[in-house]
Amino acid sequence: MLVEILILGRGGQGGATAANIIASAAIMDGLMAQAFPFFGAERRGAPVKAFARISDGRILRHGMFNEVDVLVIMDQGLVRTNYTKEVFVRDGGRIVINSPRDAVVRSESFNLLGKACFYRVDARAIALRNKLVAAGWPLVNTPMLGAFSKATGLIRLESVKKAVVEFFGERVGEVNAIAVDEAFHEVEELT
Amino acid sequence: MVLKSLTGNHAVALAVKMARVNVVAAYPITPQTTIVEKLAEYIDGGELDAVMIRVESEHSALAAAYGSALAGARAFTATSSHGLLYMYEWVNWVSRARVPLVMAVVTRTMGPPWNIWTDHSDYYEQRDTGWIQGFAMDAQEAFDMTLQAFKISEDPRVFLPAMVGLDAFILSHTSMPVEVPEQELVDEWLGARTQGFVIDGSEALIHGALSPPEYTEGFIEDVGKAMEEAVEVVREVDHSFGRTFGRSHGGLVELYKCSDAKYHIVLMGAWAGDAMEAVDALREQGYSIGVVRVRYTRPFPGEELYKALSSSKGVIVVERGVSFGSMGPVFLDLAGNMLKYSRKLPYMRNVIAGVGGVNVTYKDFEYIAKETINYLESGEEPSVIAWYHAR
């Protein structure tokens, strides 16, 4: 089993951190993992990518990829602008989107190579509710990790929370772990 | 033993910390910077008792590391690409002075055009400097190779500086699981620093003064002799590392699915993993092929490679760099070194790919291998040197 995960977000939303936490949590679960940011210059607010791989065996391949098993969208604006069309989602793929409940998600906005399941969570609302705000932006990356855990079943919720606390330290980590937990329970599959 | 998720650069930094270096001197350059940033954090947080010398250039960075090492300190620096070129005078000085020292080289394409991604030309250009040169494939090996580099460099049979190569981004900035050993075990295995001579003012010593040609010739010949001794030292150190930490990497060369292979891909660096994945797929399709991963280019593993490749039906050396007007440096070294053992060489081909940081995947290796094998099996010989452009 080798799962390739791409996180689409905007510079400053914490996509690279989220990819790293996915890898740490997977390793805690006894899996092998890789995580890396887009290799190049990035700007705050511009569309950016972060990558992760999870496997039950040694991961041999390296480098960025454009065909994925899981696509995480940190900002639904990227769906509206069809930026999501740049990524190919494999058959049986899962797409986890940060969006409010009333927003419409159309499968035409994606490049699907087969069937895909869509999941939605209002990570922005969860971040604001928990006062997770930095430089005026709600911190959506940790709630998206909770949604990722539930939607994919790849990494355990407890491992995500543990990895979050390890990354951010006790004080900030605990608040983020609450956001992870809430998103895990609030994420819904779209039909 | 703890399993940690670390980038290649942070794995190097952690190994340097666990080697208990006394001095770090460095000047920032992408993609090396996060190594020395992490070391600065270790020093600032009291986890590493070392001096961080902030300098105005890479030329001074290596000069400062060299000066400290000369005085008996375990010293480290790291650089990439143009930074490495800027310290070039000192790179040669340190090895000819026979001063043990470790430097990480995070490989990055040289400009122009300006580029921050990996190819191996900056590392290749050091091949005549007299440094031990290793090249890691993943974060675990970057960690292990850095620890081993101190041990090899400080071995009395060697007393040469050692370079640890690792690819920009695909290794340097990629988090992977790394088994981290206990500090006590590292202390015990690595031991205290040894070096040929120390300049600390306690006795009168002339070093680096004008020397007549006949004496100079002897000094230079000795660098070559130490390099020859280093072959056995690299093997021994990897072996004893394996005994202590439960993990070794094959010495100078790693062989992957080679025991029954008719064809061989030879290469070094992170993309060796992608070549291994291609070999897995090719074997399922009935191709008899293996990967020979070069871990050290200096000393060059002539004996290991001759043993692995002498009866090959086709050797494909894939390289992320070329000596303009000639061929890839590993191919040239391989051909020359094979001649030490036999006048009869197997069919060998040199494919230049991934230059300028172009992403080369397992699919590309599959294509390169199939193309070569299909040519050879139909009785034709493909061009000996070719550029492959990954898409």
Coordinates of C-alpha atoms in Angstrom, one line a residue:
Chain A
M1 CA 0.0 0.0 0.0
L2 CA 1.3 3.4 -1.0
V3 CA -0.9 6.5 -0.6
E4 CA 0.0 9.8 -2.1
I5 CA -1.5 12.9 -0.6
L6 CA -1.5 16.5 -1.9
I7 CA -2.5 19.5 0.2
L8 CA -3.6 22.5 -1.8
G9 CA -3.8 25.7 0.1
R10 CA -2.5 29.3 0.2
G11 CA 0.9 30.4 1.4
G12 CA 0.7 30.9 5.2
Q13 CA -2.2 28.5 5.8
G14 CA 0.1 25.8 7.2
G15 CA -0.1 23.2 4.5
A16 CA 3.5 22.2 4.8
T17 CA 3.1 21.9 8.6
A18 CA 0.0 19.7 8.0
A19 CA 1.9 17.4 5.7
N20 CA 4.7 17.0 8.3
I21 CA 2.1 16.2 11.0
I22 CA 0.5 13.6 8.8
A23 CA 3.9 12.0 8.4
S24 CA 4.6 12.1 12.1
A25 CA 1.2 10.6 13.0
A26 CA 1.6 7.8 10.4
I27 CA 5.0 7.0 11.8
M28 CA 3.4 6.8 15.3
D29 CA 0.9 4.3 13.8
G30 CA 3.8 2.1 12.7
L31 CA 3.7 3.2 9.1
M32 CA 6.4 4.7 6.8
A33 CA 5.9 8.2 5.6
Q34 CA 7.3 11.2 3.7
A35 CA 6.3 14.8 3.8
F36 CA 7.6 17.8 1.9
P37 CA 6.6 21.3 0.8
F38 CA 6.6 22.5 -2.8
F39 CA 10.2 22.8 -3.9
G40 CA 10.6 26.5 -4.9
A41 CA 9.7 30.0 -3.9
E42 CA 6.3 30.5 -2.2
R43 CA 4.4 33.7 -1.3
R44 CA 1.8 34.3 1.3
G45 CA -1.7 34.1 -0.1
A46 CA -0.6 32.5 -3.4
P47 CA -1.8 28.9 -4.2
V48 CA 0.7 26.4 -2.8
K49 CA 1.2 22.7 -2.5
A50 CA 2.4 20.4 0.2
F51 CA 2.9 16.6 -0.2
A52 CA 2.9 13.5 1.9
R53 CA 3.2 9.7 1.2
I54 CA 2.1 7.0 3.6
S55 CA 3.0 3.3 3.1
D56 CA 3.2 0.1 5.1
G57 CA 6.6 -0.6 3.5
R58 CA 9.7 1.4 2.8
I59 CA 9.0 4.4 0.5
L60 CA 11.5 4.4 -2.3
R61 CA 10.2 7.1 -4.6
H62 CA 11.1 10.8 -4.2
G63 CA 9.9 14.1 -5.5
M64 CA 6.7 16.0 -6.2
F65 CA 3.7 14.4 -7.9
N66 CA 0.6 15.5 -9.6
E67 CA -1.5 12.3 -9.4
V68 CA -3.0 11.6 -6.0
D69 CA -5.0 9.3 -3.8
V70 CA -6.0 12.0 -1.4
L71 CA -6.5 15.7 -2.1
V72 CA -6.9 18.1 0.8
I73 CA -8.2 21.6 -0.1
M74 CA -7.5 24.2 2.6
D75 CA -9.3 27.0 0.8
Q76 CA -12.4 26.5 -1.2
G77 CA -11.6 29.5 -3.3
L78 CA -9.1 27.3 -5.1
V79 CA -12.0 25.1 -6.2
R80 CA -13.9 28.2 -7.6
T81 CA -10.9 29.2 -9.6
N82 CA -10.4 25.7 -11.0
Y83 CA -6.9 25.5 -9.6
T84 CA -7.9 22.0 -8.5
K85 CA -8.0 21.0 -12.1
E86 CA -4.2 20.8 -12.1
V87 CA -4.3 17.7 -10.0
F88 CA -5.3 14.2 -11.1
V89 CA -7.3 12.3 -8.5
R90 CA -7.0 8.5 -8.8
D91 CA -9.8 6.0 -8.9
G92 CA -11.1 5.5 -5.4
G93 CA -9.6 8.8 -4.3
R94 CA -10.7 11.0 -1.5
I95 CA -11.1 14.8 -1.6
V96 CA -11.4 16.7 1.7
I97 CA -12.5 20.3 1.4
N98 CA -12.6 23.2 3.9
S99 CA -15.9 24.9 3.1
P100 CA -19.0 26.2 4.8
R101 CA -22.1 24.0 4.8
D102 CA -24.0 26.0 2.2
A103 CA -21.2 26.1 -0.4
V104 CA -21.8 23.9 -3.5
V105 CA -19.0 21.5 -4.5
R106 CA -19.1 20.3 -8.1
S107 CA -17.2 17.3 -9.3
E108 CA -16.5 19.1 -12.6
S109 CA -14.1 21.4 -10.7
F110 CA -11.8 18.3 -10.4
N111 CA -9.8 16.1 -12.6
L112 CA -11.0 12.7 -11.6
L113 CA -9.5 9.5 -13.1
G114 CA -12.3 7.4 -11.7
K115 CA -14.7 7.5 -8.8
A116 CA -13.9 9.8 -5.9
C117 CA -15.5 10.5 -2.5
F118 CA -15.9 14.1 -1.3
Y119 CA -15.8 15.2 2.3
R120 CA -16.5 18.7 3.7
V121 CA -15.6 20.3 7.0
D122 CA -15.9 24.0 8.0
A123 CA -12.4 24.3 9.3
R124 CA -12.6 28.0 9.3
A125 CA -15.5 28.0 11.7
I126 CA -13.7 25.5 14.0
A127 CA -10.6 27.6 14.0
L128 CA -12.5 30.8 14.9
R129 CA -14.5 29.0 17.6
N130 CA -11.3 27.9 19.2
K131 CA -9.6 31.3 18.7
L132 CA -7.0 29.8 16.4
V133 CA -6.1 33.0 14.6
A134 CA -2.7 34.3 13.6
A135 CA -1.9 37.5 11.7
G136 CA -5.7 37.8 11.1
W137 CA -6.0 34.4 9.4
P138 CA -8.0 31.5 10.9
L139 CA -5.6 28.5 11.3
V140 CA -7.3 25.8 9.3
N141 CA -4.5 23.3 9.0
T142 CA -5.0 21.5 12.3
P143 CA -8.8 21.1 11.9
M144 CA -8.2 19.8 8.4
L145 CA -6.0 17.1 9.9
G146 CA -8.9 15.9 12.0
A147 CA -11.1 15.8 8.9
F148 CA -8.3 14.0 7.0
S149 CA -8.0 11.3 9.7
K150 CA -11.8 10.6 9.7
A151 CA -12.2 10.8 5.9
T152 CA -9.3 8.6 5.0
G153 CA -8.9 6.3 8.0
L154 CA -5.2 6.3 7.3
I155 CA -4.0 7.7 10.6
R156 CA -5.6 7.4 14.0
L157 CA -7.2 10.5 15.6
E158 CA -5.1 9.9 18.8
S159 CA -1.9 9.9 16.8
V160 CA -2.8 13.1 15.0
K161 CA -3.5 14.8 18.3
K162 CA -0.3 13.6 19.8
A163 CA 1.7 14.7 16.7
V164 CA 0.0 18.1 16.9
V165 CA 1.0 18.6 20.6
E166 CA 4.5 17.4 19.8
F167 CA 4.8 19.9 17.0
F168 CA 3.3 23.0 18.6
G169 CA 4.2 22.3 22.2
E170 CA 1.8 21.7 25.1
R171 CA 0.1 25.1 25.4
V172 CA -0.7 25.8 21.8
G173 CA -0.8 22.1 20.9
E174 CA -3.7 21.4 23.3
V175 CA -5.9 24.0 21.7
N176 CA -5.1 22.7 18.3
A177 CA -5.8 19.1 19.4
I178 CA -9.3 20.3 20.4
A179 CA -9.8 21.7 16.9
V180 CA -8.6 18.4 15.4
D181 CA -11.1 16.5 17.5
E182 CA -14.0 18.7 16.6
A183 CA -13.2 18.5 12.9
F184 CA -12.9 14.7 13.1
H185 CA -16.5 14.6 14.5
E186 CA -17.9 17.3 12.2
V187 CA -16.6 16.2 8.8
E188 CA -19.3 14.9 6.5
E189 CA -19.3 12.9 3.3
L190 CA -21.0 14.7 0.4
T191 CA -23.3 12.6 -1.7
Chain B
M1 CA 16.4 3.7 19.7
V2 CA 13.7 6.3 18.9
L3 CA 11.9 6.6 15.5
K4 CA 11.7 10.3 14.5
S5 CA 10.3 12.1 11.5
L6 CA 13.2 14.2 10.2
T7 CA 14.1 16.0 7.0
G8 CA 17.4 15.0 5.4
N9 CA 18.9 18.3 6.6
H10 CA 17.6 17.9 10.2
A11 CA 18.9 14.3 10.2
V12 CA 22.4 15.7 9.3
A13 CA 22.1 18.3 12.0
L14 CA 21.1 15.8 14.6
A15 CA 24.0 13.5 13.7
V16 CA 26.4 16.5 14.0
K17 CA 25.0 17.3 17.4
M18 CA 25.3 13.6 18.6
A19 CA 28.9 13.6 17.3
R20 CA 29.4 16.4 19.9
V21 CA 31.1 18.9 17.6
N22 CA 32.9 21.7 19.2
V23 CA 32.7 24.2 16.4
V24 CA 30.2 25.0 13.7
A25 CA 31.1 27.7 11.1
A26 CA 28.8 28.3 8.3
Y27 CA 27.3 30.9 5.9
P28 CA 23.6 30.4 4.9
I29 CA 22.7 29.2 1.4
T30 CA 19.6 27.4 0.1
P31 CA 19.1 24.4 0.4
Q32 CA 21.7 23.9 3.1
T33 CA 20.5 26.6 5.5
T34 CA 18.2 24.5 7.6
I35 CA 21.2 22.3 8.7
V36 CA 23.0 25.1 10.4
E37 CA 19.8 26.8 11.6
K38 CA 19.0 23.6 13.5
L39 CA 22.5 23.5 14.9
A40 CA 22.2 27.1 16.0
E41 CA 18.9 26.1 17.8
Y42 CA 20.7 23.2 19.5
I43 CA 23.5 25.5 20.7
D44 CA 21.0 28.3 21.8
G45 CA 18.9 25.8 23.7
G46 CA 21.9 24.3 25.5
E47 CA 21.5 20.9 23.9
L48 CA 24.9 21.2 22.1
D49 CA 28.0 22.7 23.8
A50 CA 29.6 24.2 20.7
V51 CA 30.7 27.5 19.3
M52 CA 28.8 28.8 16.3
I53 CA 31.2 31.0 14.3
R54 CA 29.2 33.4 12.0
V55 CA 31.2 34.5 9.1
E56 CA 30.8 36.8 6.1
S57 CA 31.3 34.1 3.4
E58 CA 31.7 30.4 2.7
H59 CA 35.5 31.0 2.1
S60 CA 35.7 32.1 5.7
A61 CA 33.3 29.4 6.9
L62 CA 35.7 26.6 5.9
A63 CA 38.7 28.6 6.9
A64 CA 37.2 29.0 10.4
A65 CA 36.2 25.3 10.6
Y66 CA 39.7 24.3 9.4
G67 CA 41.4 26.6 12.0
S68 CA 39.4 25.1 14.8
A69 CA 40.0 21.6 13.6
L70 CA 43.7 22.3 13.4
A71 CA 43.6 23.3 17.1
G72 CA 42.0 20.0 18.0
A73 CA 38.3 20.8 17.8
R74 CA 35.7 18.5 16.1
A75 CA 34.4 20.9 13.5
F76 CA 31.6 21.0 10.9
T77 CA 30.3 23.2 8.1
A78 CA 27.7 22.8 5.4
T79 CA 27.2 24.4 2.0
S80 CA 25.7 24.1 -1.5
S81 CA 26.5 25.0 -5.0
H82 CA 27.9 28.6 -5.3
G83 CA 28.8 28.5 -1.6
L84 CA 30.9 25.5 -2.2
L85 CA 32.5 27.1 -5.2
Y86 CA 33.3 30.2 -3.2
M87 CA 35.2 28.1 -0.6
Y88 CA 37.1 26.1 -3.2
E89 CA 40.5 27.3 -2.3
W90 CA 40.0 26.0 1.3
V91 CA 38.5 22.8 0.1
N92 CA 41.8 21.8 -1.4
W93 CA 43.9 23.3 1.5
V94 CA 42.1 21.3 4.2
S95 CA 42.7 17.9 2.6
R96 CA 46.3 18.5 1.7
A97 CA 46.9 19.7 5.3
R98 CA 45.4 16.3 6.3
V99 CA 43.0 17.8 8.8
P100 CA 40.0 15.8 9.8
L101 CA 36.7 17.7 9.3
V102 CA 33.2 17.0 8.1
M103 CA 31.2 19.1 5.6
A104 CA 27.6 18.4 4.3
V105 CA 27.1 19.4 0.7
V106 CA 23.4 19.7 -0.2
T107 CA 23.7 19.4 -3.9
R108 CA 22.2 22.2 -6.0
T109 CA 22.6 23.2 -9.6
M110 CA 25.0 25.9 -10.4
G111 CA 23.9 29.0 -12.3
P112 CA 23.3 30.7 -14.6
P113 CA 20.4 30.4 -15.0
W114 CA 19.7 30.8 -11.3
N115 CA 18.4 27.5 -9.9
I116 CA 18.0 26.0 -6.4
W117 CA 17.1 22.4 -7.3
T118 CA 19.3 19.3 -7.2
D119 CA 21.9 18.1 -9.7
H120 CA 25.3 16.7 -8.8
S121 CA 27.7 19.0 -10.7
D122 CA 28.7 20.9 -7.5
Y123 CA 29.6 17.7 -5.8
Y124 CA 31.3 16.2 -8.8
E125 CA 33.6 19.2 -9.1
Q126 CA 35.2 18.2 -5.8
R127 CA 36.4 14.9 -7.0
D128 CA 40.0 15.9 -7.3
T129 CA 40.2 17.7 -4.0
G130 CA 41.3 14.8 -1.8
W131 CA 38.1 14.7 0.3
I132 CA 36.3 11.5 1.3
Q133 CA 33.1 11.9 -0.6
G134 CA 29.9 10.0 0.3
F135 CA 26.4 10.5 -1.0
A136 CA 23.2 9.5 0.9
M137 CA 20.0 8.2 -0.4
D138 CA 17.5 8.9 2.4
A139 CA 17.3 10.7 5.7
Q140 CA 18.3 7.7 7.7
E141 CA 21.5 7.3 5.6
A142 CA 22.2 11.0 5.8
F143 CA 22.2 10.6 9.6
D144 CA 24.3 7.4 9.6
M145 CA 26.7 8.7 6.9
T146 CA 27.3 11.9 8.9
L147 CA 28.3 10.0 12.0
Q148 CA 30.4 7.6 9.9
A149 CA 32.1 10.6 8.2
F150 CA 33.6 11.8 11.5
K151 CA 34.9 8.3 12.3
I152 CA 36.4 7.8 8.8
S153 CA 37.9 11.3 8.7
E154 CA 39.5 10.9 12.1
D155 CA 40.9 7.5 11.5
P156 CA 44.8 7.6 11.6
R157 CA 45.0 5.7 8.4
V158 CA 43.0 8.4 6.7
F159 CA 43.2 11.9 8.3
L160 CA 41.4 13.5 5.5
P161 CA 38.3 15.7 5.5
A162 CA 35.0 14.0 4.6
M163 CA 32.0 15.3 2.6
V164 CA 28.4 14.1 3.0
G165 CA 26.4 14.7 -0.1
L166 CA 22.6 14.8 -0.2
D167 CA 20.1 16.0 -2.8
A168 CA 18.4 19.4 -2.5
F169 CA 14.7 19.2 -1.5
I170 CA 14.0 15.6 -2.5
L171 CA 16.1 14.7 0.5
S172 CA 17.2 17.9 2.3
H173 CA 13.6 19.1 2.8
T174 CA 11.7 15.8 2.9
S175 CA 10.6 14.4 6.2
M176 CA 11.1 10.6 6.6
P177 CA 11.4 8.2 9.5
V178 CA 14.9 8.1 11.1
E179 CA 16.0 5.7 13.8
V180 CA 17.9 7.8 16.4
P181 CA 20.3 5.8 18.6
E182 CA 21.1 6.5 22.3
Q183 CA 23.7 9.2 22.9
E184 CA 25.8 7.0 25.1
L185 CA 26.0 4.4 22.3
V186 CA 27.1 7.1 19.8
D187 CA 29.7 8.4 22.3
E188 CA 31.1 4.9 22.8
W189 CA 31.2 4.0 19.1
L190 CA 32.6 7.3 17.8
G191 CA 35.2 7.9 20.6
A192 CA 37.3 10.9 21.1
R193 CA 38.8 12.9 18.2
T194 CA 42.2 12.0 16.9
Q195 CA 44.2 13.9 14.4
G196 CA 47.7 13.9 12.9
F197 CA 48.9 17.1 14.6
V198 CA 47.5 19.8 16.7
I199 CA 48.5 23.5 16.6
D200 CA 47.5 24.9 20.0
G201 CA 50.6 26.8 20.9
S202 CA 52.0 24.1 23.3
E203 CA 54.9 23.2 21.0
A204 CA 56.7 24.8 18.0
L205 CA 55.5 23.4 14.7
I206 CA 55.9 24.6 11.2
H207 CA 52.9 24.0 8.9
G208 CA 52.2 25.0 5.4
A209 CA 55.5 26.7 4.8
L210 CA 57.3 26.7 1.4
S211 CA 58.5 23.2 0.6
P212 CA 60.8 22.1 -2.1
P213 CA 59.3 20.1 -5.0
E214 CA 60.6 16.7 -3.9
Y215 CA 59.1 17.1 -0.4
T216 CA 55.9 18.4 -1.8
E217 CA 55.5 15.5 -4.1
G218 CA 55.7 13.1 -1.1
F219 CA 53.0 15.0 0.7
I220 CA 50.7 14.9 -2.3
E221 CA 51.4 11.2 -3.0
D222 CA 50.5 10.5 0.7
V223 CA 47.0 12.0 0.1
G224 CA 46.5 9.3 -2.6
K225 CA 47.8 6.6 -0.3
A226 CA 45.5 7.7 2.5
M227 CA 42.6 7.5 0.0
E228 CA 43.6 4.0 -0.9
E229 CA 43.7 3.1 2.9
A230 CA 40.3 4.7 3.2
V231 CA 38.7 2.0 1.1
E232 CA 39.1 -0.5 3.9
V233 CA 38.3 2.1 6.6
V234 CA 34.9 2.9 4.9
R235 CA 34.1 -0.8 4.8
E236 CA 35.2 -1.3 8.4
V237 CA 33.3 1.7 9.8
D238 CA 30.1 0.8 8.1
H239 CA 30.5 -2.7 9.4
S240 CA 31.1 -1.7 13.0
F241 CA 28.3 0.8 12.7
G242 CA 26.0 -2.1 11.8
R243 CA 27.2 -4.2 14.7
T244 CA 26.6 -1.3 17.2
F245 CA 23.4 0.2 15.8
G246 CA 21.9 -2.7 13.8
R247 CA 22.0 -1.0 10.5
S248 CA 24.7 -0.8 7.8
H249 CA 24.5 0.2 4.2
G250 CA 26.9 -2.0 2.2
G251 CA 30.1 -0.1 2.7
L252 CA 31.1 1.8 -0.5
V253 CA 28.3 0.4 -2.6
E254 CA 24.7 -0.9 -2.0
L255 CA 23.5 -3.7 -4.3
Y256 CA 19.8 -4.0 -4.8
K257 CA 18.4 -7.2 -6.5
C258 CA 21.8 -7.8 -8.1
S259 CA 22.5 -11.4 -7.2
D260 CA 20.9 -12.8 -10.3
A261 CA 20.6 -9.6 -12.5
K262 CA 21.8 -9.6 -16.1
Y263 CA 21.5 -5.8 -16.4
H264 CA 22.4 -3.1 -14.0
I265 CA 21.5 0.5 -13.3
V266 CA 24.4 2.4 -11.6
L267 CA 23.7 5.7 -9.9
M268 CA 23.9 7.6 -6.6
G269 CA 21.6 9.8 -4.5
A270 CA 18.0 10.0 -3.6
W271 CA 16.7 9.0 -7.0
A272 CA 18.3 5.6 -6.5
G273 CA 15.1 4.8 -4.6
D274 CA 13.1 5.6 -7.7
A275 CA 15.4 3.3 -9.7
M276 CA 14.8 0.6 -7.2
E277 CA 11.1 1.0 -7.5
A278 CA 11.5 0.7 -11.3
V279 CA 13.5 -2.4 -10.9
D280 CA 10.7 -4.0 -8.8
A281 CA 8.3 -3.2 -11.6
L282 CA 10.6 -4.4 -14.4
R283 CA 11.2 -7.7 -12.6
E284 CA 7.5 -8.3 -12.5
Q285 CA 7.6 -7.8 -16.3
G286 CA 10.3 -10.3 -16.6
Y287 CA 13.4 -8.1 -17.0
S288 CA 16.5 -9.3 -15.1
I289 CA 17.8 -6.1 -13.6
G290 CA 19.3 -4.7 -10.4
V291 CA 20.5 -1.4 -9.0
V292 CA 24.1 -0.7 -8.0
R293 CA 24.1 2.3 -5.8
V294 CA 27.4 4.2 -5.4
R295 CA 27.6 5.4 -1.8
Y296 CA 31.2 6.8 -2.1
T297 CA 32.8 8.4 -5.1
R298 CA 36.1 9.0 -3.2
P299 CA 37.6 6.7 -2.6
F300 CA 36.1 5.2 -5.7
P301 CA 34.8 1.7 -5.1
G302 CA 36.6 0.1 -8.1
E303 CA 36.8 -3.4 -6.6
E304 CA 33.1 -3.6 -5.5
L305 CA 31.9 -2.3 -8.8
Y306 CA 34.1 -4.7 -10.8
K307 CA 32.8 -7.6 -8.8
A308 CA 29.2 -6.5 -9.2
L309 CA 29.4 -5.6 -12.9
S310 CA 32.1 -7.6 -14.6
S311 CA 29.7 -10.2 -16.0
S312 CA 26.8 -7.8 -16.6
K313 CA 25.2 -7.9 -20.1
G314 CA 24.6 -4.1 -19.9
V315 CA 25.5 -1.4 -17.4
I316 CA 23.5 1.8 -17.5
V317 CA 25.2 4.6 -15.5
V318 CA 22.6 7.3 -14.9
E319 CA 24.0 10.7 -13.8
R320 CA 22.8 14.1 -12.7
G321 CA 25.7 15.9 -14.2
V322 CA 28.3 15.7 -16.9
S323 CA 31.9 16.7 -17.5
F324 CA 31.4 19.0 -20.6
G325 CA 33.2 17.7 -23.6
S326 CA 33.6 14.3 -22.1
M327 CA 31.1 12.1 -20.1
G328 CA 29.6 11.7 -16.7
P329 CA 32.2 11.6 -13.9
V330 CA 30.9 8.3 -12.3
F331 CA 30.9 6.7 -15.8
L332 CA 34.5 7.8 -16.4
D333 CA 35.7 6.6 -13.0
L334 CA 33.9 3.3 -13.5
A335 CA 35.4 2.6 -16.9
G336 CA 38.9 3.6 -15.7
N337 CA 38.7 1.6 -12.5
M338 CA 37.3 -1.5 -14.2
L339 CA 40.5 -1.5 -16.3
K340 CA 42.5 -2.1 -13.1
Y341 CA 40.9 -5.6 -12.9
S342 CA 40.3 -6.6 -16.5
R343 CA 41.0 -5.5 -20.1
K344 CA 37.6 -6.9 -21.0
L345 CA 34.7 -4.6 -20.1
P346 CA 31.0 -5.2 -20.2
Y347 CA 28.7 -3.1 -22.4
M348 CA 28.4 0.3 -20.6
R349 CA 26.2 3.2 -21.3
N350 CA 26.0 6.7 -19.8
V351 CA 22.6 8.4 -19.5
I352 CA 22.6 12.0 -18.3
A353 CA 19.3 13.0 -16.7
G354 CA 17.7 15.1 -14.1
V355 CA 20.2 18.0 -14.7
G356 CA 19.0 21.4 -13.4
G357 CA 16.7 19.6 -10.9
V358 CA 14.3 18.0 -13.5
N359 CA 12.1 15.5 -11.6
V360 CA 13.0 12.0 -12.6
T361 CA 10.6 9.3 -11.5
Y362 CA 10.4 5.5 -11.4
K363 CA 8.6 5.7 -14.7
D364 CA 11.6 7.4 -16.3
F365 CA 14.0 4.7 -15.0
E366 CA 11.7 2.0 -16.4
Y367 CA 11.8 3.7 -19.8
I368 CA 15.6 4.1 -19.8
A369 CA 16.2 0.5 -18.8
K370 CA 13.7 -0.9 -21.3
E371 CA 15.0 1.1 -24.1
T372 CA 18.6 0.0 -23.4
I373 CA 17.7 -3.7 -22.8
N374 CA 15.5 -3.9 -25.9
Y375 CA 18.3 -2.4 -28.1
L376 CA 20.9 -4.8 -26.7
E377 CA 18.7 -7.9 -27.0
S378 CA 17.9 -7.1 -30.6
G379 CA 21.6 -7.1 -31.2
E380 CA 22.0 -3.3 -31.6
E381 CA 24.0 -1.0 -29.4
P382 CA 22.4 2.3 -28.3
S383 CA 24.6 5.4 -28.1
V384 CA 27.2 5.2 -25.4
I385 CA 26.3 8.6 -24.0
A386 CA 22.8 10.1 -24.2
W387 CA 20.8 12.9 -22.6
Y388 CA 17.4 11.8 -21.3
H389 CA 14.7 14.5 -20.8
A390 CA 12.2 13.5 -18.2
R391 CA 8.7 14.8 -18.7

